[in-house]
């Protein structure tokens, strides 16, 4: 399976012109390094223009969604609107949404509504620095609870409304590792792998068997210099990138590593890139 690289632009850039430039650069990188899947998640206003244009050859995702399809919900965007705007992916439960009050229960509703409309959900989970300080057993316990609550009521069968499998991406993003948080630093790839293996295990037991419906990614201060360490791990099936996705050269390096891992899983990526 190809590695997946997701760009979370957050509330950037400030103009459509800049957004076009960024998407153009990402599109060029994708044309250069083909064995990688790239999804770009711009702010809503740029998202729908871009997803209709399709000229950059990228897939698009939203950064959030509401759980109702239509109605009197001022300011919200529904999964039905996203589907009708040719948006395929949606980030749910990002820690920056959780900071504004979003709960696991909200994420669960959003996830079900997104899947019912055939969108692919990118569910973010991750512990804060306090839980991190308590050690890996506490971290895994916390993440398992987030998974249980966010995925409650889902099963490994096709979704009744779409007939498609419930295709879900889980992004492990330790909150303390997100580049804009004070004192942030990337997780160590071995430590991230330990948590991600626990996530795979927990998903397999919740859904009873290893199931192709899940992919697990790492996110948190991923950049051109450290992406290799994460992408080299077979259990880390891709990366969710914030800050570095706004810097075309950095983002291209990440795409290049993801491609190199897919091209030759047996060779060290560093050798290929010399
Ligand atoms: P970062 O953001 O890469 O800037 O740490 C990742 C995210 O918040 O999704």
PDB file of C-alpha atoms and ligand atoms in Angstrom:
ATOM      1  CA  UNK A   1       0.000   0.000   0.000  1.00  0.00           C
ATOM      2  CA  UNK A   2       1.276   3.485  -0.835  1.00  0.00           C
ATOM      3  CA  UNK A   3       2.099   5.862   1.999  1.00  0.00           C
ATOM      4  CA  UNK A   4      -0.414   8.626   2.558  1.00  0.00           C
ATOM      5  CA  UNK A   5       0.674  12.238   3.109  1.00  0.00           C
ATOM      6  CA  UNK A   6      -2.019  14.617   4.327  1.00  0.00           C
ATOM      7  CA  UNK A   7      -1.482  18.386   4.393  1.00  0.00           C
ATOM      8  CA  UNK A   8      -3.425  20.210   7.077  1.00  0.00           C
ATOM      9  CA  UNK A   9      -3.173  23.880   6.118  1.00  0.00           C
ATOM     10  CA  UNK A  10      -5.223  24.924   9.178  1.00  0.00           C
ATOM     11  CA  UNK A  11      -6.312  28.596   8.901  1.00  0.00           C
ATOM     12  CA  UNK A  12      -3.778  29.340   6.124  1.00  0.00           C
ATOM     13  CA  UNK A  13      -3.033  30.862   3.655  1.00  0.00           C
ATOM     14  CA  UNK A  14      -4.828  34.211   3.747  1.00  0.00           C
ATOM     15  CA  UNK A  15      -5.643  34.508   0.030  1.00  0.00           C
ATOM     16  CA  UNK A  16      -6.836  32.251  -2.766  1.00  0.00           C
ATOM     17  CA  UNK A  17      -3.854  33.290  -4.852  1.00  0.00           C
ATOM     18  CA  UNK A  18      -1.464  31.954  -2.222  1.00  0.00           C
ATOM     19  CA  UNK A  19      -3.562  28.815  -1.872  1.00  0.00           C
ATOM     20  CA  UNK A  20      -3.295  28.229  -5.620  1.00  0.00           C
ATOM     21  CA  UNK A  21       0.478  28.630  -5.437  1.00  0.00           C
ATOM     22  CA  UNK A  22       0.749  26.104  -2.621  1.00  0.00           C
ATOM     23  CA  UNK A  23      -1.540  23.609  -4.343  1.00  0.00           C
ATOM     24  CA  UNK A  24       0.356  24.112  -7.606  1.00  0.00           C
ATOM     25  CA  UNK A  25       3.645  23.278  -5.868  1.00  0.00           C
ATOM     26  CA  UNK A  26       2.132  20.236  -4.137  1.00  0.00           C
ATOM     27  CA  UNK A  27       0.665  19.111  -7.480  1.00  0.00           C
ATOM     28  CA  UNK A  28       4.106  19.345  -9.096  1.00  0.00           C
ATOM     29  CA  UNK A  29       5.664  17.257  -6.332  1.00  0.00           C
ATOM     30  CA  UNK A  30       2.962  14.637  -6.777  1.00  0.00           C
ATOM     31  CA  UNK A  31       3.627  14.461 -10.507  1.00  0.00           C
ATOM     32  CA  UNK A  32       7.336  13.992  -9.777  1.00  0.00           C
ATOM     33  CA  UNK A  33       6.920  11.353  -7.063  1.00  0.00           C
ATOM     34  CA  UNK A  34       4.006   9.219  -8.061  1.00  0.00           C
ATOM     35  CA  UNK A  35       4.052   6.364  -5.568  1.00  0.00           C
ATOM     36  CA  UNK A  36       2.428   8.284  -2.803  1.00  0.00           C
ATOM     37  CA  UNK A  37      -1.098   9.462  -2.066  1.00  0.00           C
ATOM     38  CA  UNK A  38      -1.415  13.138  -1.186  1.00  0.00           C
ATOM     39  CA  UNK A  39      -4.473  14.828   0.282  1.00  0.00           C
ATOM     40  CA  UNK A  40      -4.615  18.595   0.848  1.00  0.00           C
ATOM     41  CA  UNK A  41      -6.948  20.058   3.477  1.00  0.00           C
ATOM     42  CA  UNK A  42      -7.344  23.835   2.908  1.00  0.00           C
ATOM     43  CA  UNK A  43      -9.730  26.174   4.756  1.00  0.00           C
ATOM     44  CA  UNK A  44     -13.360  25.770   3.586  1.00  0.00           C
ATOM     45  CA  UNK A  45     -13.397  28.868   1.363  1.00  0.00           C
ATOM     46  CA  UNK A  46     -10.449  27.667  -0.757  1.00  0.00           C
ATOM     47  CA  UNK A  47     -11.394  24.009  -0.478  1.00  0.00           C
ATOM     48  CA  UNK A  48     -14.493  23.998  -2.639  1.00  0.00           C
ATOM     49  CA  UNK A  49     -12.947  26.078  -5.434  1.00  0.00           C
ATOM     50  CA  UNK A  50      -9.973  23.752  -5.520  1.00  0.00           C
ATOM     51  CA  UNK A  51     -11.920  20.521  -5.313  1.00  0.00           C
ATOM     52  CA  UNK A  52     -14.027  21.616  -8.301  1.00  0.00           C
ATOM     53  CA  UNK A  53     -11.010  22.722 -10.349  1.00  0.00           C
ATOM     54  CA  UNK A  54      -9.101  19.470  -9.955  1.00  0.00           C
ATOM     55  CA  UNK A  55      -6.304  21.019 -11.984  1.00  0.00           C
ATOM     56  CA  UNK A  56      -3.548  20.159  -9.542  1.00  0.00           C
ATOM     57  CA  UNK A  57      -4.211  16.410  -9.553  1.00  0.00           C
ATOM     58  CA  UNK A  58      -4.606  16.304  -5.771  1.00  0.00           C
ATOM     59  CA  UNK A  59      -7.284  14.860  -3.512  1.00  0.00           C
ATOM     60  CA  UNK A  60      -8.957  17.247  -1.086  1.00  0.00           C
ATOM     61  CA  UNK A  61     -10.162  17.091   2.459  1.00  0.00           C
ATOM     62  CA  UNK A  62     -11.991  19.392   4.873  1.00  0.00           C
ATOM     63  CA  UNK A  63     -10.623  20.219   8.320  1.00  0.00           C
ATOM     64  CA  UNK A  64     -13.931  19.657  10.100  1.00  0.00           C
ATOM     65  CA  UNK A  65     -17.598  18.827   9.420  1.00  0.00           C
ATOM     66  CA  UNK A  66     -20.935  18.957  11.211  1.00  0.00           C
ATOM     67  CA  UNK A  67     -23.050  15.877  11.953  1.00  0.00           C
ATOM     68  CA  UNK A  68     -26.324  16.939  10.281  1.00  0.00           C
ATOM     69  CA  UNK A  69     -26.837  16.949   6.502  1.00  0.00           C
ATOM     70  CA  UNK A  70     -28.836  20.196   6.261  1.00  0.00           C
ATOM     71  CA  UNK A  71     -30.968  22.593   8.278  1.00  0.00           C
ATOM     72  CA  UNK A  72     -30.799  25.528  10.663  1.00  0.00           C
ATOM     73  CA  UNK A  73     -27.177  25.243  11.852  1.00  0.00           C
ATOM     74  CA  UNK A  74     -25.652  28.662  11.241  1.00  0.00           C
ATOM     75  CA  UNK A  75     -21.983  28.538  10.364  1.00  0.00           C
ATOM     76  CA  UNK A  76     -21.741  24.764  10.022  1.00  0.00           C
ATOM     77  CA  UNK A  77     -20.758  22.744   6.939  1.00  0.00           C
ATOM     78  CA  UNK A  78     -22.413  19.390   6.394  1.00  0.00           C
ATOM     79  CA  UNK A  79     -20.974  16.134   5.072  1.00  0.00           C
ATOM     80  CA  UNK A  80     -23.587  16.269   2.286  1.00  0.00           C
ATOM     81  CA  UNK A  81     -22.285  19.693   1.176  1.00  0.00           C
ATOM     82  CA  UNK A  82     -18.742  18.301   1.192  1.00  0.00           C
ATOM     83  CA  UNK A  83     -19.774  15.254  -0.818  1.00  0.00           C
ATOM     84  CA  UNK A  84     -21.562  17.430  -3.368  1.00  0.00           C
ATOM     85  CA  UNK A  85     -18.432  19.600  -3.603  1.00  0.00           C
ATOM     86  CA  UNK A  86     -16.352  16.547  -4.600  1.00  0.00           C
ATOM     87  CA  UNK A  87     -14.462  16.575  -1.312  1.00  0.00           C
ATOM     88  CA  UNK A  88     -13.403  13.052  -0.380  1.00  0.00           C
ATOM     89  CA  UNK A  89     -11.736  13.319   3.020  1.00  0.00           C
ATOM     90  CA  UNK A  90     -12.455  15.063   6.290  1.00  0.00           C
ATOM     91  CA  UNK A  91     -10.359  15.572   9.424  1.00  0.00           C
ATOM     92  CA  UNK A  92     -12.350  14.883  12.585  1.00  0.00           C
ATOM     93  CA  UNK A  93     -11.415  15.456  16.229  1.00  0.00           C
ATOM     94  CA  UNK A  94      -8.234  17.449  15.641  1.00  0.00           C
ATOM     95  CA  UNK A  95      -6.744  18.563  18.962  1.00  0.00           C
ATOM     96  CA  UNK A  96      -7.224  22.207  17.936  1.00  0.00           C
ATOM     97  CA  UNK A  97     -10.989  21.517  17.649  1.00  0.00           C
ATOM     98  CA  UNK A  98     -10.925  19.593  20.917  1.00  0.00           C
ATOM     99  CA  UNK A  99      -9.295  22.639  22.581  1.00  0.00           C
ATOM    100  CA  UNK A 100     -12.392  24.607  21.530  1.00  0.00           C
ATOM    101  CA  UNK A 101     -14.629  22.099  23.279  1.00  0.00           C
ATOM    102  CA  UNK A 102     -15.113  19.192  20.876  1.00  0.00           C
ATOM    103  CA  UNK A 103     -15.618  15.883  22.691  1.00  0.00           C
ATOM    104  CA  UNK A 104     -15.191  12.238  21.715  1.00  0.00           C
ATOM    105  CA  UNK A 105     -18.981  12.084  21.486  1.00  0.00           C
ATOM    106  CA  UNK A 106     -19.031  14.967  18.964  1.00  0.00           C
ATOM    107  CA  UNK A 107     -16.266  13.287  16.968  1.00  0.00           C
ATOM    108  CA  UNK A 108     -18.308  10.071  16.965  1.00  0.00           C
ATOM    109  CA  UNK A 109     -21.379  11.857  15.557  1.00  0.00           C
ATOM    110  CA  UNK A 110     -19.279  13.627  12.929  1.00  0.00           C
ATOM    111  CA  UNK A 111     -17.590  10.386  11.966  1.00  0.00           C
ATOM    112  CA  UNK A 112     -20.869   8.541  11.475  1.00  0.00           C
ATOM    113  CA  UNK A 113     -22.331  11.412   9.430  1.00  0.00           C
ATOM    114  CA  UNK A 114     -19.187  11.624   7.273  1.00  0.00           C
ATOM    115  CA  UNK A 115     -19.195   7.879   6.604  1.00  0.00           C
ATOM    116  CA  UNK A 116     -22.918   7.903   5.813  1.00  0.00           C
ATOM    117  CA  UNK A 117     -22.074  10.339   3.015  1.00  0.00           C
ATOM    118  CA  UNK A 118     -19.233   8.188   1.713  1.00  0.00           C
ATOM    119  CA  UNK A 119     -16.443  10.499   2.940  1.00  0.00           C
ATOM    120  CA  UNK A 120     -13.196   9.068   4.278  1.00  0.00           C
ATOM    121  CA  UNK A 121     -12.727  10.194   7.861  1.00  0.00           C
ATOM    122  CA  UNK A 122      -9.327  11.143   9.274  1.00  0.00           C
ATOM    123  CA  UNK A 123      -9.802  10.727  13.013  1.00  0.00           C
ATOM    124  CA  UNK A 124      -7.182  12.459  15.170  1.00  0.00           C
ATOM    125  CA  UNK A 125      -6.244  11.045  18.552  1.00  0.00           C
ATOM    126  CA  UNK A 126      -3.383  11.939  20.873  1.00  0.00           C
ATOM    127  CA  UNK A 127      -2.434  12.660  24.451  1.00  0.00           C
ATOM    128  CA  UNK A 128      -1.377  15.954  26.014  1.00  0.00           C
ATOM    129  CA  UNK A 129       1.919  16.528  27.799  1.00  0.00           C
ATOM    130  CA  UNK A 130       0.524  15.653  31.245  1.00  0.00           C
ATOM    131  CA  UNK A 131      -0.561  12.183  30.136  1.00  0.00           C
ATOM    132  CA  UNK A 132       2.643  11.800  28.166  1.00  0.00           C
ATOM    133  CA  UNK A 133       4.645  12.441  31.336  1.00  0.00           C
ATOM    134  CA  UNK A 134       2.894   9.507  33.028  1.00  0.00           C
ATOM    135  CA  UNK A 135       4.513   7.027  30.612  1.00  0.00           C
ATOM    136  CA  UNK A 136       3.532   4.810  27.736  1.00  0.00           C
ATOM    137  CA  UNK A 137       1.000   2.616  29.585  1.00  0.00           C
ATOM    138  CA  UNK A 138      -1.012   5.747  30.506  1.00  0.00           C
ATOM    139  CA  UNK A 139      -0.714   7.062  26.939  1.00  0.00           C
ATOM    140  CA  UNK A 140      -1.996   3.826  25.410  1.00  0.00           C
ATOM    141  CA  UNK A 141      -4.864   3.636  27.902  1.00  0.00           C
ATOM    142  CA  UNK A 142      -5.888   7.201  27.030  1.00  0.00           C
ATOM    143  CA  UNK A 143      -5.701   6.582  23.267  1.00  0.00           C
ATOM    144  CA  UNK A 144      -7.708   3.362  23.570  1.00  0.00           C
ATOM    145  CA  UNK A 145     -10.457   5.281  25.346  1.00  0.00           C
ATOM    146  CA  UNK A 146     -10.467   7.951  22.620  1.00  0.00           C
ATOM    147  CA  UNK A 147     -10.737   5.230  19.958  1.00  0.00           C
ATOM    148  CA  UNK A 148     -13.509   3.375  21.778  1.00  0.00           C
ATOM    149  CA  UNK A 149     -15.576   6.533  22.248  1.00  0.00           C
ATOM    150  CA  UNK A 150     -14.956   8.050  18.815  1.00  0.00           C
ATOM    151  CA  UNK A 151     -15.632   4.781  16.959  1.00  0.00           C
ATOM    152  CA  UNK A 152     -18.580   3.687  19.095  1.00  0.00           C
ATOM    153  CA  UNK A 153     -21.379   2.027  17.135  1.00  0.00           C
ATOM    154  CA  UNK A 154     -19.305   1.388  14.005  1.00  0.00           C
ATOM    155  CA  UNK A 155     -18.584  -2.066  12.690  1.00  0.00           C
ATOM    156  CA  UNK A 156     -16.436  -3.517   9.968  1.00  0.00           C
ATOM    157  CA  UNK A 157     -19.337  -4.013   7.579  1.00  0.00           C
ATOM    158  CA  UNK A 158     -20.272  -1.689   4.746  1.00  0.00           C
ATOM    159  CA  UNK A 159     -22.114   1.441   5.724  1.00  0.00           C
ATOM    160  CA  UNK A 160     -25.860   0.841   5.191  1.00  0.00           C
ATOM    161  CA  UNK A 161     -26.410   4.180   3.401  1.00  0.00           C
ATOM    162  CA  UNK A 162     -23.519   3.980   0.957  1.00  0.00           C
ATOM    163  CA  UNK A 163     -22.806   0.254   0.641  1.00  0.00           C
ATOM    164  CA  UNK A 164     -19.114   1.215   0.901  1.00  0.00           C
ATOM    165  CA  UNK A 165     -16.763  -0.030   3.594  1.00  0.00           C
ATOM    166  CA  UNK A 166     -16.334   2.361   6.514  1.00  0.00           C
ATOM    167  CA  UNK A 167     -12.943   3.638   5.470  1.00  0.00           C
ATOM    168  CA  UNK A 168     -11.213   5.405   8.346  1.00  0.00           C
ATOM    169  CA  UNK A 169      -7.771   6.904   8.780  1.00  0.00           C
ATOM    170  CA  UNK A 170      -6.543   7.294  12.343  1.00  0.00           C
ATOM    171  CA  UNK A 171      -3.877   9.962  12.859  1.00  0.00           C
ATOM    172  CA  UNK A 172      -1.887   9.632  16.059  1.00  0.00           C
ATOM    173  CA  UNK A 173      -0.973  13.217  16.908  1.00  0.00           C
ATOM    174  CA  UNK A 174       0.458  13.705  20.388  1.00  0.00           C
ATOM    175  CA  UNK A 175      -0.767  17.188  21.314  1.00  0.00           C
ATOM    176  CA  UNK A 176       2.624  18.168  22.794  1.00  0.00           C
ATOM    177  CA  UNK A 177       4.286  17.367  19.435  1.00  0.00           C
ATOM    178  CA  UNK A 178       2.164  19.728  17.339  1.00  0.00           C
ATOM    179  CA  UNK A 179       4.566  22.382  16.099  1.00  0.00           C
ATOM    180  CA  UNK A 180       2.577  25.415  17.204  1.00  0.00           C
ATOM    181  CA  UNK A 181       2.239  24.265  20.828  1.00  0.00           C
ATOM    182  CA  UNK A 182       4.743  25.715  23.338  1.00  0.00           C
ATOM    183  CA  UNK A 183       7.903  23.599  23.620  1.00  0.00           C
ATOM    184  CA  UNK A 184       6.751  21.254  20.845  1.00  0.00           C
ATOM    185  CA  UNK A 185       9.109  18.662  19.474  1.00  0.00           C
ATOM    186  CA  UNK A 186       8.445  15.699  17.199  1.00  0.00           C
ATOM    187  CA  UNK A 187       7.853  12.341  18.822  1.00  0.00           C
ATOM    188  CA  UNK A 188      10.657   9.845  18.560  1.00  0.00           C
ATOM    189  CA  UNK A 189       9.794   7.427  15.689  1.00  0.00           C
ATOM    190  CA  UNK A 190      10.325   4.333  17.897  1.00  0.00           C
ATOM    191  CA  UNK A 191       8.057   5.724  20.579  1.00  0.00           C
ATOM    192  CA  UNK A 192       5.427   6.793  18.009  1.00  0.00           C
ATOM    193  CA  UNK A 193       5.613   3.315  16.499  1.00  0.00           C
ATOM    194  CA  UNK A 194       4.919   1.715  19.892  1.00  0.00           C
ATOM    195  CA  UNK A 195       1.717   3.739  20.276  1.00  0.00           C
ATOM    196  CA  UNK A 196       0.732   3.183  16.643  1.00  0.00           C
ATOM    197  CA  UNK A 197       1.184  -0.586  16.997  1.00  0.00           C
ATOM    198  CA  UNK A 198      -1.078  -0.412  20.054  1.00  0.00           C
ATOM    199  CA  UNK A 199      -3.619   1.525  17.927  1.00  0.00           C
ATOM    200  CA  UNK A 200      -3.516  -1.189  15.226  1.00  0.00           C
ATOM    201  CA  UNK A 201      -3.953  -3.844  17.902  1.00  0.00           C
ATOM    202  CA  UNK A 202      -6.823  -2.049  19.515  1.00  0.00           C
ATOM    203  CA  UNK A 203      -8.585  -1.460  16.153  1.00  0.00           C
ATOM    204  CA  UNK A 204      -8.125  -5.109  15.252  1.00  0.00           C
ATOM    205  CA  UNK A 205      -9.684  -6.226  18.495  1.00  0.00           C
ATOM    206  CA  UNK A 206     -12.534  -3.685  18.335  1.00  0.00           C
ATOM    207  CA  UNK A 207     -13.343  -4.744  14.793  1.00  0.00           C
ATOM    208  CA  UNK A 208     -12.440  -8.373  15.402  1.00  0.00           C
ATOM    209  CA  UNK A 209      -9.993  -8.924  12.545  1.00  0.00           C
ATOM    210  CA  UNK A 210      -7.275  -7.063  10.706  1.00  0.00           C
ATOM    211  CA  UNK A 211      -9.290  -5.021   8.292  1.00  0.00           C
ATOM    212  CA  UNK A 212      -8.158  -2.940   5.322  1.00  0.00           C
ATOM    213  CA  UNK A 213     -10.631  -0.241   6.337  1.00  0.00           C
ATOM    214  CA  UNK A 214      -8.105   1.397   8.684  1.00  0.00           C
ATOM    215  CA  UNK A 215      -4.831   3.173   8.067  1.00  0.00           C
ATOM    216  CA  UNK A 216      -2.818   4.674  10.894  1.00  0.00           C
ATOM    217  CA  UNK A 217      -0.661   7.779  10.438  1.00  0.00           C
ATOM    218  CA  UNK A 218       1.638   9.868  12.617  1.00  0.00           C
ATOM    219  CA  UNK A 219       1.371  13.665  12.936  1.00  0.00           C
ATOM    220  CA  UNK A 220       3.198  16.298  15.008  1.00  0.00           C
ATOM    221  CA  UNK A 221       6.126  18.468  13.796  1.00  0.00           C
ATOM    222  CA  UNK A 222       6.779  16.269  10.751  1.00  0.00           C
ATOM    223  CA  UNK A 223       9.201  18.009   8.380  1.00  0.00           C
ATOM    224  CA  UNK A 224      11.664  17.294   5.597  1.00  0.00           C
ATOM    225  CA  UNK A 225      14.389  16.393   8.082  1.00  0.00           C
ATOM    226  CA  UNK A 226      12.510  13.879  10.235  1.00  0.00           C
ATOM    227  CA  UNK A 227       9.870  12.394   7.882  1.00  0.00           C
ATOM    228  CA  UNK A 228      12.130   9.521   6.889  1.00  0.00           C
ATOM    229  CA  UNK A 229      12.273   8.163  10.442  1.00  0.00           C
ATOM    230  CA  UNK A 230       8.481   7.911  10.637  1.00  0.00           C
ATOM    231  CA  UNK A 231       7.823   6.788   7.068  1.00  0.00           C
ATOM    232  CA  UNK A 232      10.395   3.993   7.316  1.00  0.00           C
ATOM    233  CA  UNK A 233       8.248   2.229   9.907  1.00  0.00           C
ATOM    234  CA  UNK A 234       5.889  -0.246   8.222  1.00  0.00           C
ATOM    235  CA  UNK A 235       3.155   0.288  10.838  1.00  0.00           C
ATOM    236  CA  UNK A 236       3.167   4.076  10.204  1.00  0.00           C
ATOM    237  CA  UNK A 237       1.200   4.230   6.965  1.00  0.00           C
ATOM    238  CA  UNK A 238       1.657   7.926   6.350  1.00  0.00           C
ATOM    239  CA  UNK A 239       1.924  11.336   7.963  1.00  0.00           C
ATOM    240  CA  UNK A 240      -0.367  14.255   8.759  1.00  0.00           C
ATOM    241  CA  UNK A 241       1.590  17.446   8.205  1.00  0.00           C
ATOM    242  CA  UNK A 242       0.705  20.944   9.427  1.00  0.00           C
ATOM    243  CA  UNK A 243       3.374  23.685   9.360  1.00  0.00           C
ATOM    244  CA  UNK A 244       5.686  21.972   6.855  1.00  0.00           C
ATOM    245  CA  UNK A 245       2.829  21.573   4.346  1.00  0.00           C
ATOM    246  CA  UNK A 246       2.886  25.377   3.944  1.00  0.00           C
ATOM    247  CA  UNK A 247       6.536  25.275   2.856  1.00  0.00           C
ATOM    248  CA  UNK A 248       6.696  23.753  -0.638  1.00  0.00           C
ATOM    249  CA  UNK A 249      10.328  22.573  -0.392  1.00  0.00           C
ATOM    250  CA  UNK A 250       9.798  20.885   2.961  1.00  0.00           C
ATOM    251  CA  UNK A 251       6.574  19.320   1.777  1.00  0.00           C
ATOM    252  CA  UNK A 252       8.239  17.999  -1.355  1.00  0.00           C
ATOM    253  CA  UNK A 253      10.934  16.313   0.760  1.00  0.00           C
ATOM    254  CA  UNK A 254       8.245  14.531   2.763  1.00  0.00           C
ATOM    255  CA  UNK A 255       6.531  13.392  -0.449  1.00  0.00           C
ATOM    256  CA  UNK A 256       9.885  12.237  -1.795  1.00  0.00           C
ATOM    257  CA  UNK A 257      10.543  10.045   1.261  1.00  0.00           C
ATOM    258  CA  UNK A 258       7.037   8.609   1.132  1.00  0.00           C
ATOM    259  CA  UNK A 259       7.559   7.738  -2.528  1.00  0.00           C
ATOM    260  CA  UNK A 260      11.009   6.264  -1.867  1.00  0.00           C
ATOM    261  CA  UNK A 261       9.640   3.958   0.831  1.00  0.00           C
ATOM    262  CA  UNK A 262       6.939   2.733  -1.534  1.00  0.00           C
ATOM    263  CA  UNK A 263       9.372   2.308  -4.457  1.00  0.00           C
ATOM    264  CA  UNK A 264      11.693   0.027  -2.582  1.00  0.00           C
ATOM    265  CA  UNK A 265      10.661  -1.131   0.830  1.00  0.00           C
ATOM    266  CA  UNK A 266      13.860  -3.119   1.289  1.00  0.00           C
ATOM    267  CA  UNK A 267      16.407  -0.396   0.667  1.00  0.00           C
ATOM    268  CA  UNK A 268      17.177   2.261   3.217  1.00  0.00           C
ATOM    269  CA  UNK A 269      15.426   5.446   2.147  1.00  0.00           C
ATOM    270  CA  UNK A 270      18.513   7.487   3.042  1.00  0.00           C
ATOM    271  CA  UNK A 271      20.567   5.648   0.410  1.00  0.00           C
ATOM    272  CA  UNK A 272      18.000   6.288  -2.284  1.00  0.00           C
ATOM    273  CA  UNK A 273      17.969   9.972  -1.483  1.00  0.00           C
ATOM    274  CA  UNK A 274      21.711  10.603  -1.525  1.00  0.00           C
TER     275      UNK A 274
HETATM  276  P1  LIG B   1       2.330  20.305  12.698  1.00  0.00           P
HETATM  277  O1  LIG B   1       0.750  20.106  12.742  1.00  0.00           O
HETATM  278  O2  LIG B   1       2.854  19.413  11.587  1.00  0.00           O
HETATM  279  O3  LIG B   1       2.535  21.756  12.392  1.00  0.00           O
HETATM  280  O4  LIG B   1       2.865  19.877  14.008  1.00  0.00           O
HETATM  281  C1  LIG B   1       0.175  18.845  12.594  1.00  0.00           C
HETATM  282  C2  LIG B   1      -1.310  18.930  12.855  1.00  0.00           C
HETATM  283  O5  LIG B   1      -1.721  19.692  13.748  1.00  0.00           O
HETATM  284  O6  LIG B   1      -2.113  18.257  12.190  1.00  0.00           O
END
